[in-house]
Amino acid sequence: MQLRWLEGKATFLLLAIAGIGLPLLDDSYMGVIVTRACIYWILIAGLNLVVGYAGQIAIGWVALLTLGAYTTAVTTAGTVMPELSPYLALVASAAIGGVFGVVVGLPALRLRTFYFAMTTLGFATIVTQIALAWKDVTGGGIGVAGPVFPWPFAPGWGFYYFCLGLAALCTWMTANIAASRFGRSLVAIRDAEVAAEACGVAKPALLLTVFVFSGALAGVAGGLFASLQSYITPDAFTFDLSVLFFIAILIGGRGSILGPLLGTILLTALPEFAAPLVAWSTFLYAALLLLIVLLIPGGIAEVLDYRNRRPLQQHRAIVPKPALLAGLLDRTASKGTLELSGIALAFGGVRAIDGLDLDIRAGEVHGLIGPNGSGKTTTLNVISGYYRPSAGHARFNGVDLPFSAPHLRAGFRIARTFQTPRLIGGASVLENVMIGGTIDGHGTFAESLLTLPRHRRDEAELKQRALQGLAIVGLEQLAAVRADRLQHGELRFMEIARALMLRPAFLMLDEPAAGLSGEEIKRLGALIKAISREGVGVLLVEHHADLIFDICDRVTVLNLGKILAAGTPAEIRSHREVVSAYLGA
Ligand code: ADP
Ligand code: MG
């Protein structure tokens, strides 16, 4: 997205110039339409982080516009309280929008997809009903007058420039967030939530922050909307409007700023300029949406993203450079022993792990093998904190690891890869790797919003480390490519780079050789060995016996959740039961 934003800079500039020059046309009707587009965009820019980036189906966002509009109109009218200046009223609308952004967003922490969508719709209905019923304040069905901004932002072109300026500010701020570790984390939550947690992304805190920000922008948009309409009643806030906000993002493309901006302009202008079609505007939105979803599922952003249409080189070889590891990993970091004692976990009647003891020392490669369903992945999931075992302890460096809080594992420098690669498909390979270093960022959300120095330092450092990680696994030439274009083997190495980005003290690899060629498996083996030589404890789950016996210091064999055998590779290779039950030779 960072690259796309750079490519789009020229387009943003053109839009800005067109926006500034618009009054030269001296067409006040056009002025109203473009002012409305700016106001909608202020709301949609924030909603875009929720819908396009975090992937939450928030369709009732018109509720926040309504709240903002009534807050500004009522506080400036002077009927129920001393009159506020319109600017202060906008600030109040932002505050109300932020608070209710959290209220609407809160269910997203528990409910998914349609269930969350329904709660946002329900909220929108409640807000409209309250606006109708609370006559003393809102004027009920009769409505209330919107504020008039004084000179220099008086109605007409002055107000237009005010809205244009705020729209530009929102574009800049959301683009900053998109190109920060917060934006990357949002996309990671959308595309690969489990991997995001393993990288230390705390989903609830991040989503709530975004809901506050997005709600505040919607509140401001509401205040401006009230002024543009000059008089508001509950019917001004229709469900169609909410649909427009949502569809502008969909046809714009998820994970883009420019796409939804163009989508907003298109949807606001389309019904106006095709005047005879005004009555058909809802029909037009729907038709446009269907066309785009069917023909270009990635939306306008996909059309603009010409870089990712260039063909990739065929027959790409992955050549890791383990010698570079020393430059990335931190030798002084406290490495230690991971200890499992008496771990037991059952799924219904299935005893996935049944009293498991395991010690993995710093600097050793520990192989975990066994037939399918023997509990290998479940063991990694317990260590990662996804499952709480019914008995037993997991300790790292003598400290008890808490269960059911997977995002805290990154703080212990415990990294992992997944049996099925968890890629963030819509992000570049570089961004996929940068996610691995999320917890090493120091800047806050607000600092990223305004690209303050700490944000820029974080970004420079994370980028430099991610490029190093990619060079180590041999994928540096693919850094700018969208991850969903990679081959399976490349994704496995990309996941290793992401895990290395955490500068792990302990690394778990779940079948990293699955789907790799013989040559690639050899290189992978050398890379894993080199990682352990840096002092990292490695727990390797694998089916390729050659790889296990070549590089492991010790091997544990699981069967039905119990240890069948444990020892050096030589001991395991000659263990009668293991050979007959598993190795099959
Ligand atoms: P392995 O990685 O060794 O192939 P797993 O650890 O994935 O095996 O699975 C061990 C056992 O636990 C299997 O019988 C599997 O069906 C069961 N299992 C694993 N995860 C779950 C789950 N989330 N829900 C129910 N059963 C599960
Ligand atoms: Mg498995």
Coordinates of C-alpha atoms and ligand atoms in Angstrom, one line a residue:
M1 CA 0.0 0.0 0.0
Q2 CA 2.9 2.2 0.7
L3 CA 4.0 1.8 -3.0
R4 CA 0.5 2.4 -4.3
W5 CA 0.2 5.6 -2.3
L6 CA 3.4 6.8 -3.9
E7 CA 2.1 6.0 -7.3
G8 CA -1.1 7.7 -6.5
K9 CA 0.6 11.0 -5.4
A10 CA 0.3 12.5 -8.9
T11 CA -3.4 11.7 -8.9
F12 CA -4.0 13.2 -5.5
L13 CA -2.2 16.4 -6.6
L14 CA -4.3 16.6 -9.8
L15 CA -7.5 16.2 -7.7
A16 CA -6.3 18.9 -5.3
I17 CA -5.5 21.3 -8.2
A18 CA -8.9 20.6 -9.7
G19 CA -10.5 21.1 -6.3
I20 CA -8.8 24.5 -5.7
G21 CA -9.5 25.7 -9.2
L22 CA -13.2 24.6 -9.3
P23 CA -14.6 28.1 -8.3
L24 CA -13.2 29.4 -11.5
L25 CA -16.0 27.7 -13.3
D26 CA -18.4 29.9 -11.4
D27 CA -21.0 27.1 -11.3
S28 CA -22.6 27.1 -7.9
Y29 CA -24.6 24.0 -8.5
M30 CA -21.4 22.1 -9.2
G31 CA -20.0 23.7 -6.1
V32 CA -22.7 22.2 -3.9
I33 CA -22.1 18.8 -5.4
V34 CA -18.4 18.9 -4.9
T35 CA -18.8 20.2 -1.3
R36 CA -21.1 17.3 -0.6
A37 CA -18.5 14.9 -2.1
C38 CA -15.8 16.4 0.2
I39 CA -18.1 16.0 3.3
Y40 CA -18.9 12.4 2.3
W41 CA -15.2 11.7 1.9
I42 CA -14.4 13.0 5.3
L43 CA -16.7 10.3 6.7
I44 CA -15.6 7.7 4.2
A45 CA -11.9 8.3 4.7
G46 CA -12.3 7.2 8.3
L47 CA -14.8 4.4 7.5
N48 CA -12.3 3.1 5.0
L49 CA -9.9 2.2 7.8
V50 CA -12.7 0.1 9.4
V51 CA -14.1 -1.4 6.2
G52 CA -11.3 -1.4 3.6
Y53 CA -8.4 -1.9 5.9
A54 CA -9.7 -3.8 8.9
G55 CA -12.3 -5.7 6.8
Q56 CA -15.2 -5.0 9.2
I57 CA -18.6 -4.9 7.6
A58 CA -19.8 -1.6 9.1
I59 CA -22.8 -0.6 7.0
G60 CA -24.8 1.6 9.4
W61 CA -22.2 4.4 9.5
V62 CA -24.9 7.0 8.6
A63 CA -25.8 6.9 12.3
L64 CA -22.6 8.7 13.2
L65 CA -23.2 11.3 10.5
T66 CA -26.7 11.8 12.1
L67 CA -25.2 12.2 15.6
G68 CA -22.6 14.7 14.3
A69 CA -25.2 16.7 12.4
Y70 CA -27.6 17.0 15.3
T71 CA -24.8 17.8 17.8
T72 CA -23.5 20.7 15.6
A73 CA -27.0 21.9 14.8
V74 CA -28.4 21.8 18.3
T75 CA -25.3 23.3 20.0
T76 CA -25.2 26.2 17.6
A77 CA -29.0 26.9 17.5
G78 CA -29.0 28.2 21.1
T79 CA -32.4 26.8 21.8
V80 CA -31.5 24.2 24.5
M81 CA -28.2 25.6 25.7
P82 CA -26.0 28.7 25.2
E83 CA -25.0 29.0 21.6
L84 CA -21.6 27.6 20.7
S85 CA -19.4 28.9 17.8
P86 CA -19.8 26.5 14.8
Y87 CA -16.1 25.6 15.1
L88 CA -16.5 24.5 18.7
A89 CA -19.6 22.7 17.7
L90 CA -17.6 20.7 15.2
V91 CA -15.2 19.8 17.9
A92 CA -18.1 18.7 20.0
S93 CA -19.4 16.6 17.1
A94 CA -16.0 15.0 16.7
A95 CA -16.0 14.1 20.4
I96 CA -19.5 12.6 20.2
G97 CA -18.6 10.8 17.0
G98 CA -15.5 9.3 18.7
V99 CA -17.5 8.1 21.7
F100 CA -20.3 6.6 19.6
G101 CA -17.7 5.2 17.1
V102 CA -16.6 2.9 20.0
V103 CA -20.2 2.1 20.9
V104 CA -21.0 1.0 17.3
G105 CA -17.7 -0.7 16.9
L106 CA -17.6 -2.6 20.2
P107 CA -19.6 -5.6 19.0
A108 CA -16.9 -6.1 16.3
L109 CA -14.6 -7.5 19.0
R110 CA -17.0 -10.4 19.5
L111 CA -19.2 -10.7 16.4
R112 CA -18.0 -11.3 12.9
T113 CA -19.1 -10.4 9.4
F114 CA -22.9 -10.2 9.0
Y115 CA -23.6 -10.3 12.7
F116 CA -21.6 -7.2 13.2
A117 CA -23.2 -5.6 10.1
M118 CA -26.6 -6.2 11.7
T119 CA -25.6 -4.4 14.9
T120 CA -24.4 -1.3 13.0
L121 CA -27.8 -1.3 11.1
G122 CA -29.7 -1.6 14.3
F123 CA -27.8 1.3 15.8
A124 CA -28.6 3.5 12.7
T125 CA -32.3 2.8 13.2
I126 CA -32.2 3.6 16.9
V127 CA -30.4 6.9 16.2
T128 CA -33.0 8.0 13.6
Q129 CA -35.9 7.0 16.0
I130 CA -34.4 9.0 18.8
A131 CA -33.9 12.0 16.5
L132 CA -37.6 11.7 15.7
A133 CA -38.9 11.2 19.2
W134 CA -36.7 13.7 21.2
K135 CA -38.6 16.7 19.9
D136 CA -37.5 19.2 22.6
V137 CA -33.9 19.0 21.4
T138 CA -34.0 17.8 17.8
G139 CA -37.2 19.3 16.7
G140 CA -38.5 15.9 15.8
G141 CA -39.9 15.6 12.3
I142 CA -39.9 19.4 11.9
G143 CA -36.1 19.4 12.3
V144 CA -33.6 22.0 13.3
A145 CA -31.5 24.6 11.4
G146 CA -27.9 23.8 10.5
P147 CA -25.1 26.2 11.5
V148 CA -23.8 29.0 9.3
F149 CA -20.1 29.4 9.3
P150 CA -18.9 33.0 9.5
W151 CA -16.4 34.6 7.1
P152 CA -14.0 33.3 5.7
F153 CA -15.9 30.1 5.5
A154 CA -19.3 31.6 4.8
P155 CA -21.8 29.6 2.7
G156 CA -20.7 29.3 -0.9
W157 CA -17.1 29.0 -2.0
G158 CA -15.8 29.9 1.5
F159 CA -17.5 26.9 3.0
Y160 CA -16.4 24.8 0.0
Y161 CA -12.8 25.6 0.7
F162 CA -13.3 24.7 4.4
C163 CA -14.6 21.3 3.4
L164 CA -12.0 20.8 0.7
G165 CA -9.2 21.6 3.2
L166 CA -10.6 19.2 5.8
A167 CA -11.1 16.5 3.2
A168 CA -7.4 16.9 2.1
L169 CA -6.3 16.7 5.8
C170 CA -8.3 13.5 6.2
T171 CA -6.8 12.0 3.1
W172 CA -3.3 12.8 4.3
M173 CA -3.9 11.4 7.8
T174 CA -5.5 8.2 6.7
A175 CA -2.8 7.6 4.1
N176 CA -0.2 8.1 6.9
I177 CA -2.0 5.5 9.0
A178 CA -2.2 3.2 6.0
A179 CA 1.5 3.4 5.6
S180 CA 2.3 2.8 9.3
R181 CA 2.5 -0.3 11.4
F182 CA -1.1 0.4 12.5
G183 CA -2.3 0.3 8.9
R184 CA -0.4 -2.9 8.2
S185 CA -1.8 -4.4 11.4
L186 CA -5.4 -3.6 10.3
V187 CA -4.8 -5.4 7.0
A188 CA -3.2 -8.3 8.9
I189 CA -6.3 -8.6 11.1
R190 CA -8.4 -8.7 7.9
D191 CA -6.4 -11.2 6.0
A192 CA -4.7 -13.4 8.6
E193 CA -5.9 -12.7 12.1
V194 CA -4.0 -15.6 13.7
A195 CA -0.7 -14.5 12.2
A196 CA -1.4 -10.9 13.3
E197 CA -1.8 -12.1 16.8
A198 CA 1.4 -14.2 16.6
C199 CA 3.2 -11.0 15.6
G200 CA 1.9 -9.2 18.7
V201 CA -1.0 -7.2 17.2
A202 CA -3.5 -6.6 20.0
K203 CA -6.7 -6.6 17.9
P204 CA -9.1 -5.1 20.5
A205 CA -7.0 -2.0 21.3
L206 CA -6.2 -1.4 17.7
L207 CA -9.8 -1.7 16.5
L208 CA -11.1 0.5 19.3
T209 CA -8.5 3.2 18.4
V210 CA -9.6 3.1 14.8
F211 CA -13.3 3.2 15.8
V212 CA -12.7 6.4 17.8
F213 CA -10.8 8.0 14.9
S214 CA -13.3 7.0 12.3
G215 CA -16.3 8.0 14.5
A216 CA -14.7 11.4 15.1
L217 CA -14.3 12.0 11.4
A218 CA -17.9 10.9 10.8
G219 CA -19.0 13.4 13.5
V220 CA -17.2 16.3 11.8
A221 CA -18.7 15.2 8.5
G222 CA -22.1 15.3 10.1
G223 CA -21.6 18.9 11.4
L224 CA -20.6 20.1 7.9
F225 CA -23.5 18.2 6.4
A226 CA -25.9 20.0 8.7
S227 CA -24.4 23.3 7.5
L228 CA -24.6 22.4 3.8
Q229 CA -28.2 21.2 4.1
S230 CA -29.0 24.4 6.1
Y231 CA -31.9 22.5 7.7
I232 CA -31.9 18.9 8.9
T233 CA -34.7 16.4 9.6
P234 CA -34.4 12.7 10.3
D235 CA -35.3 11.9 6.7
A236 CA -32.1 13.5 5.5
F237 CA -30.2 10.5 6.9
T238 CA -31.5 7.6 4.8
F239 CA -30.3 4.1 4.6
D240 CA -29.3 4.8 1.0
L241 CA -26.7 7.2 2.3
S242 CA -25.2 4.5 4.4
V243 CA -25.1 2.2 1.5
L244 CA -23.4 4.9 -0.6
F245 CA -20.6 5.2 2.0
F246 CA -20.1 1.4 2.1
I247 CA -20.2 0.9 -1.7
A248 CA -17.8 3.8 -2.4
I249 CA -15.2 1.8 -0.4
L250 CA -16.1 -1.5 -2.2
I251 CA -15.9 -0.1 -5.7
G252 CA -12.8 1.8 -4.7
G253 CA -11.0 -1.3 -3.6
R254 CA -10.1 -2.6 -0.1
G255 CA -6.8 -1.5 1.3
S256 CA -6.5 1.6 -0.8
I257 CA -7.0 5.4 -0.2
L258 CA -7.2 6.6 -3.7
G259 CA -9.6 4.0 -4.9
P260 CA -12.4 4.8 -2.3
L261 CA -11.7 8.6 -2.9
L262 CA -12.5 8.1 -6.6
G263 CA -15.4 5.9 -5.7
T264 CA -16.8 8.7 -3.5
I265 CA -16.5 11.3 -6.2
L266 CA -18.1 8.9 -8.7
L267 CA -21.0 8.0 -6.5
T268 CA -21.7 11.6 -5.5
A269 CA -21.4 13.0 -9.0
L270 CA -23.0 10.2 -11.0
P271 CA -26.7 10.7 -10.2
E272 CA -26.3 14.5 -10.4
F273 CA -24.7 14.7 -13.8
A274 CA -27.0 12.1 -15.3
A275 CA -29.9 14.3 -14.2
P276 CA -32.7 12.3 -15.8
L277 CA -31.4 9.4 -13.9
V278 CA -31.7 10.9 -10.4
A279 CA -34.7 8.8 -9.6
W280 CA -32.7 5.8 -10.6
S281 CA -29.7 6.6 -8.4
T282 CA -30.1 3.6 -6.1
F283 CA -30.5 1.4 -9.1
L284 CA -27.3 2.9 -10.6
Y285 CA -25.3 2.2 -7.4
A286 CA -26.4 -1.4 -7.3
A287 CA -25.7 -1.9 -11.0
L288 CA -22.2 -0.3 -10.7
L289 CA -21.4 -2.4 -7.7
L290 CA -22.5 -5.6 -9.4
L291 CA -20.4 -4.7 -12.5
I292 CA -17.3 -4.0 -10.4
V293 CA -17.6 -7.0 -8.1
L294 CA -18.0 -9.2 -11.2
L295 CA -15.4 -7.7 -13.5
I296 CA -12.8 -6.2 -11.2
P297 CA -13.2 -7.6 -7.7
G298 CA -10.3 -5.5 -6.5
G299 CA -12.1 -2.3 -7.4
I300 CA -10.7 0.8 -8.8
A301 CA -7.5 0.3 -6.8
E302 CA -6.8 -2.9 -8.7
V303 CA -7.0 -1.1 -12.0
L304 CA -4.6 1.6 -10.8
D305 CA -2.2 -0.9 -9.4
Y306 CA -0.3 -1.5 -12.6
R307 CA 2.8 -2.7 -10.9
N308 CA 1.2 -5.9 -9.8
R309 CA 0.1 -6.7 -13.4
R310 CA 3.7 -6.9 -14.6
P311 CA 4.5 -10.6 -15.1
L312 CA 6.9 -12.1 -12.6
Q313 CA 10.0 -13.8 -13.7
Q314 CA 9.5 -17.6 -14.3
H315 CA 11.4 -20.3 -12.6
R316 CA 12.6 -18.2 -9.7
A317 CA 15.1 -19.9 -7.4
I318 CA 15.1 -19.1 -3.7
V319 CA 18.6 -18.8 -2.5
P320 CA 18.8 -17.9 1.3
K321 CA 21.9 -16.2 2.6
P322 CA 22.3 -17.4 6.2
A323 CA 25.5 -15.5 6.5
L324 CA 23.4 -12.3 6.9
L325 CA 21.6 -13.6 10.0
A326 CA 24.1 -12.2 12.4
G327 CA 23.2 -8.7 11.2
L328 CA 19.5 -9.1 12.0
L329 CA 19.3 -11.3 15.1
D330 CA 20.2 -9.9 18.5
R331 CA 22.9 -12.1 20.0
T332 CA 22.7 -10.3 23.4
A333 CA 18.9 -10.9 23.8
S334 CA 18.1 -13.4 26.5
K335 CA 17.7 -16.8 24.9
G336 CA 16.6 -19.6 27.1
T337 CA 15.0 -23.0 27.5
L338 CA 11.4 -23.6 26.6
E339 CA 9.9 -26.2 29.0
L340 CA 6.6 -28.0 28.7
S341 CA 5.6 -30.1 31.7
G342 CA 2.6 -32.4 31.9
I343 CA 0.6 -30.6 29.1
A344 CA -2.7 -32.1 28.4
L345 CA -5.4 -30.9 26.0
A346 CA -8.5 -32.7 24.6
F347 CA -11.0 -31.6 21.9
G348 CA -14.2 -33.2 22.9
G349 CA -13.3 -36.8 23.2
V350 CA -10.0 -36.5 21.3
R351 CA -7.0 -36.4 23.5
A352 CA -4.8 -34.3 21.2
I353 CA -2.0 -34.0 23.8
D354 CA -1.8 -36.3 26.7
G355 CA 0.8 -35.4 29.4
L356 CA 3.6 -34.0 27.3
D357 CA 7.0 -33.0 28.7
L358 CA 9.4 -31.3 26.4
D359 CA 12.6 -29.2 26.9
I360 CA 14.0 -27.2 24.1
R361 CA 17.3 -25.4 24.8
A362 CA 18.6 -22.3 23.3
G363 CA 20.7 -22.9 20.3
E364 CA 19.4 -26.3 19.5
V365 CA 17.1 -27.6 16.8
H366 CA 14.5 -29.9 18.3
G367 CA 12.6 -32.1 15.9
L368 CA 9.0 -33.0 16.6
I369 CA 7.7 -35.8 14.4
G370 CA 4.9 -38.2 14.3
P371 CA 2.0 -39.4 12.2
N372 CA -0.8 -37.0 11.1
G373 CA -3.1 -36.2 14.0
S374 CA -0.4 -37.0 16.7
G375 CA -0.7 -33.6 18.2
K376 CA 2.3 -31.7 16.7
T377 CA 0.4 -28.6 15.5
T378 CA -1.6 -28.6 18.7
T379 CA 1.6 -28.5 20.7
L380 CA 2.8 -25.5 18.8
N381 CA -0.7 -23.9 19.4
V382 CA -0.4 -24.4 23.1
I383 CA 3.1 -22.8 23.1
S384 CA 1.7 -19.9 21.0
G385 CA -1.1 -19.4 23.5
Y386 CA -4.0 -20.2 21.2
Y387 CA -5.2 -23.1 23.4
R388 CA -5.3 -23.3 27.2
P389 CA -4.2 -26.8 28.2
S390 CA -6.4 -28.6 30.8
A391 CA -3.2 -29.4 32.8
G392 CA 0.5 -28.6 32.8
H393 CA 2.8 -25.6 32.4
A394 CA 4.7 -23.9 29.8
R395 CA 7.8 -22.0 30.9
F396 CA 10.2 -19.9 29.0
N397 CA 13.5 -19.0 30.7
G398 CA 11.8 -20.1 33.9
V399 CA 8.8 -17.7 33.5
D400 CA 5.3 -19.1 33.2
L401 CA 3.7 -18.4 29.8
P402 CA 0.1 -17.1 30.1
F403 CA -2.4 -18.9 28.1
S404 CA -5.3 -17.5 25.9
A405 CA -3.4 -14.3 25.1
P406 CA -1.5 -15.2 21.9
H407 CA -0.6 -11.6 21.1
L408 CA 1.6 -11.5 24.3
R409 CA 3.9 -14.3 22.9
A410 CA 5.7 -11.8 20.7
G411 CA 6.9 -10.0 23.8
F412 CA 8.7 -13.1 24.9
R413 CA 10.3 -13.2 21.4
I414 CA 8.6 -16.4 20.6
A415 CA 7.9 -16.5 16.8
R416 CA 6.4 -19.1 14.6
T417 CA 5.3 -20.1 11.1
F418 CA 2.1 -22.0 10.2
Q419 CA 1.4 -25.4 8.6
T420 CA -0.7 -23.5 6.0
P421 CA 1.1 -20.2 5.3
R422 CA -0.9 -17.3 6.7
L423 CA -0.2 -14.6 4.3
I424 CA -1.6 -11.1 4.1
G425 CA -2.6 -11.5 0.5
G426 CA -3.5 -7.8 -0.3
A427 CA -0.2 -6.5 1.1
S428 CA 3.3 -6.6 -0.5
V429 CA 5.8 -9.2 0.5
L430 CA 7.8 -6.4 2.3
E431 CA 4.7 -5.4 4.3
N432 CA 4.1 -9.0 5.2
V433 CA 7.5 -9.2 6.7
M434 CA 7.4 -5.8 8.4
I435 CA 4.3 -7.0 10.4
G436 CA 6.7 -9.4 12.2
G437 CA 8.4 -6.4 13.8
T438 CA 5.2 -4.6 14.9
I439 CA 6.0 -4.7 18.6
D440 CA 9.3 -2.9 18.1
G441 CA 7.6 0.2 16.9
H442 CA 7.6 3.0 19.6
G443 CA 5.4 5.7 18.0
T444 CA 1.7 6.0 18.9
F445 CA -1.3 6.0 16.6
A446 CA -1.5 9.8 16.9
E447 CA 2.2 10.1 16.0
S448 CA 1.6 8.0 12.8
L449 CA -1.4 10.1 12.0
L450 CA 0.8 13.2 11.7
T451 CA 4.0 11.4 10.6
L452 CA 5.9 12.7 13.6
P453 CA 9.6 11.9 13.9
R454 CA 9.1 8.7 16.0
H455 CA 6.8 7.3 13.4
R456 CA 9.3 8.0 10.7
R457 CA 12.2 6.4 12.7
D458 CA 10.0 3.3 13.3
E459 CA 9.2 3.0 9.6
A460 CA 12.8 3.4 8.5
E461 CA 14.0 0.8 10.9
L462 CA 11.3 -1.7 10.3
K463 CA 11.7 -1.4 6.5
Q464 CA 15.5 -1.8 6.7
R465 CA 15.1 -4.9 9.0
A466 CA 12.4 -6.4 6.7
L467 CA 14.7 -6.0 3.7
Q468 CA 17.4 -7.7 5.7
G469 CA 15.1 -10.5 6.6
L470 CA 14.0 -10.9 2.9
A471 CA 17.7 -11.0 1.8
I472 CA 18.4 -13.7 4.4
V473 CA 15.6 -16.0 3.1
G474 CA 16.4 -15.1 -0.5
L475 CA 13.3 -13.2 -1.5
E476 CA 14.6 -9.6 -1.7
Q477 CA 13.8 -9.2 -5.4
L478 CA 10.1 -9.9 -4.6
A479 CA 9.8 -7.3 -1.9
A480 CA 7.3 -5.0 -3.8
V481 CA 5.1 -7.9 -5.1
R482 CA 1.7 -8.5 -3.7
A483 CA 2.0 -11.6 -1.5
D484 CA -0.9 -13.5 -3.1
R485 CA 1.1 -13.7 -6.3
L486 CA 3.9 -15.8 -4.7
Q487 CA 4.3 -19.5 -5.2
H488 CA 3.8 -21.8 -2.3
G489 CA 7.5 -22.4 -1.5
E490 CA 8.1 -18.7 -1.6
L491 CA 5.3 -18.1 1.0
R492 CA 7.0 -20.6 3.3
F493 CA 10.2 -18.6 3.2
M494 CA 8.3 -15.3 3.5
E495 CA 6.8 -16.6 6.7
I496 CA 10.3 -17.4 8.0
A497 CA 11.4 -13.9 7.2
R498 CA 8.4 -12.6 9.1
A499 CA 9.3 -14.7 12.1
L500 CA 12.9 -13.6 12.0
M501 CA 11.8 -10.0 11.9
L502 CA 10.8 -10.5 15.6
R503 CA 14.5 -11.3 16.3
P504 CA 13.2 -14.4 18.0
A505 CA 14.7 -16.1 21.1
F506 CA 12.6 -19.1 20.2
L507 CA 11.3 -20.2 16.8
M508 CA 8.6 -22.8 15.9
L509 CA 8.3 -24.0 12.3
D510 CA 5.3 -26.1 11.4
E511 CA 6.2 -28.3 8.4
P512 CA 8.3 -25.6 6.6
A513 CA 9.5 -28.1 4.0
A514 CA 6.1 -29.2 2.8
G515 CA 5.7 -28.5 -0.9
L516 CA 9.4 -27.5 -1.4
S517 CA 11.7 -29.1 -4.0
G518 CA 14.7 -31.3 -2.9
E519 CA 17.1 -28.5 -3.5
E520 CA 15.0 -26.0 -1.6
I521 CA 14.7 -28.4 1.4
K522 CA 18.5 -28.5 1.5
R523 CA 18.8 -24.7 1.6
L524 CA 16.1 -24.5 4.2
G525 CA 18.0 -27.0 6.4
A526 CA 21.1 -24.9 6.2
L527 CA 19.1 -21.8 7.0
I528 CA 17.4 -23.4 10.1
K529 CA 20.8 -24.7 11.3
A530 CA 22.3 -21.2 11.0
I531 CA 19.4 -19.7 12.9
S532 CA 20.0 -22.1 15.8
R533 CA 23.7 -21.3 15.7
E534 CA 22.8 -17.7 16.6
G535 CA 21.5 -19.0 19.9
V536 CA 17.8 -19.4 18.9
G537 CA 16.0 -22.5 20.2
V538 CA 14.1 -24.0 17.2
L539 CA 11.2 -26.4 17.4
L540 CA 10.8 -28.1 14.0
V541 CA 7.7 -30.0 13.1
E542 CA 8.4 -32.0 9.9
H543 CA 7.6 -35.0 7.8
H544 CA 10.7 -35.1 5.8
A545 CA 12.9 -37.6 7.7
D546 CA 16.1 -36.6 5.9
L547 CA 15.7 -33.0 7.0
I548 CA 15.0 -34.0 10.6
F549 CA 17.9 -36.4 10.9
D550 CA 20.3 -34.0 9.1
I551 CA 19.8 -30.9 11.2
C552 CA 18.2 -31.8 14.6
D553 CA 20.1 -32.0 17.8
R554 CA 17.3 -33.9 19.4
V555 CA 14.1 -35.5 18.2
T556 CA 10.8 -36.2 20.0
V557 CA 8.4 -38.6 18.4
L558 CA 4.7 -38.2 19.2
N559 CA 1.9 -40.7 18.8
L560 CA -1.7 -40.0 19.8
G561 CA -0.5 -37.1 21.9
K562 CA 2.1 -39.1 23.9
I563 CA 5.8 -39.3 23.5
L564 CA 6.7 -42.5 21.7
A565 CA 10.4 -41.9 21.8
A566 CA 12.9 -39.1 22.4
G567 CA 16.6 -38.8 21.8
T568 CA 19.4 -38.0 19.3
P569 CA 18.7 -38.6 15.6
A570 CA 20.8 -41.7 15.7
E571 CA 18.8 -43.1 18.6
I572 CA 15.5 -42.4 17.0
R573 CA 16.6 -43.8 13.7
S574 CA 17.3 -47.2 15.3
H575 CA 14.3 -47.1 17.7
R576 CA 12.3 -50.2 16.8
E577 CA 8.8 -49.0 17.5
V578 CA 9.4 -45.7 15.7
V579 CA 10.7 -47.4 12.7
S580 CA 7.8 -49.8 12.5
A581 CA 5.1 -47.4 13.4
Y582 CA 6.2 -44.2 11.7
L583 CA 9.4 -44.3 9.6
G584 CA 8.1 -47.4 7.9
A585 CA 11.5 -48.8 6.8
Ligands
ADP1 P1 -0.7 -33.0 13.7 O1 -0.2 -31.6 13.6 O2 0.3 -33.9 14.5 O3 -1.0 -33.6 12.4 P2 -2.9 -31.9 15.2 O4 -2.2 -31.4 16.4 O5 -3.3 -31.0 14.2 O6 -2.0 -33.1 14.6 O7 -4.2 -32.7 15.7 C1 -4.1 -33.6 16.8 C2 -5.6 -34.1 17.0 O8 -6.4 -33.1 17.5 C3 -6.2 -34.6 15.8 O9 -7.0 -35.7 16.1 C4 -7.1 -33.4 15.4 O10 -8.2 -33.9 14.7 C5 -7.5 -32.8 16.7 N1 -7.6 -31.4 16.6 C6 -6.7 -30.5 16.4 N2 -7.2 -29.2 16.4 C7 -8.5 -29.3 16.7 C8 -9.6 -28.4 16.9 N3 -9.4 -27.1 16.8 N4 -10.8 -28.9 17.2 C9 -11.0 -30.2 17.3 N5 -10.0 -31.1 17.1 C10 -8.8 -30.7 16.8
MG2 MG 0.0 -30.4 11.9

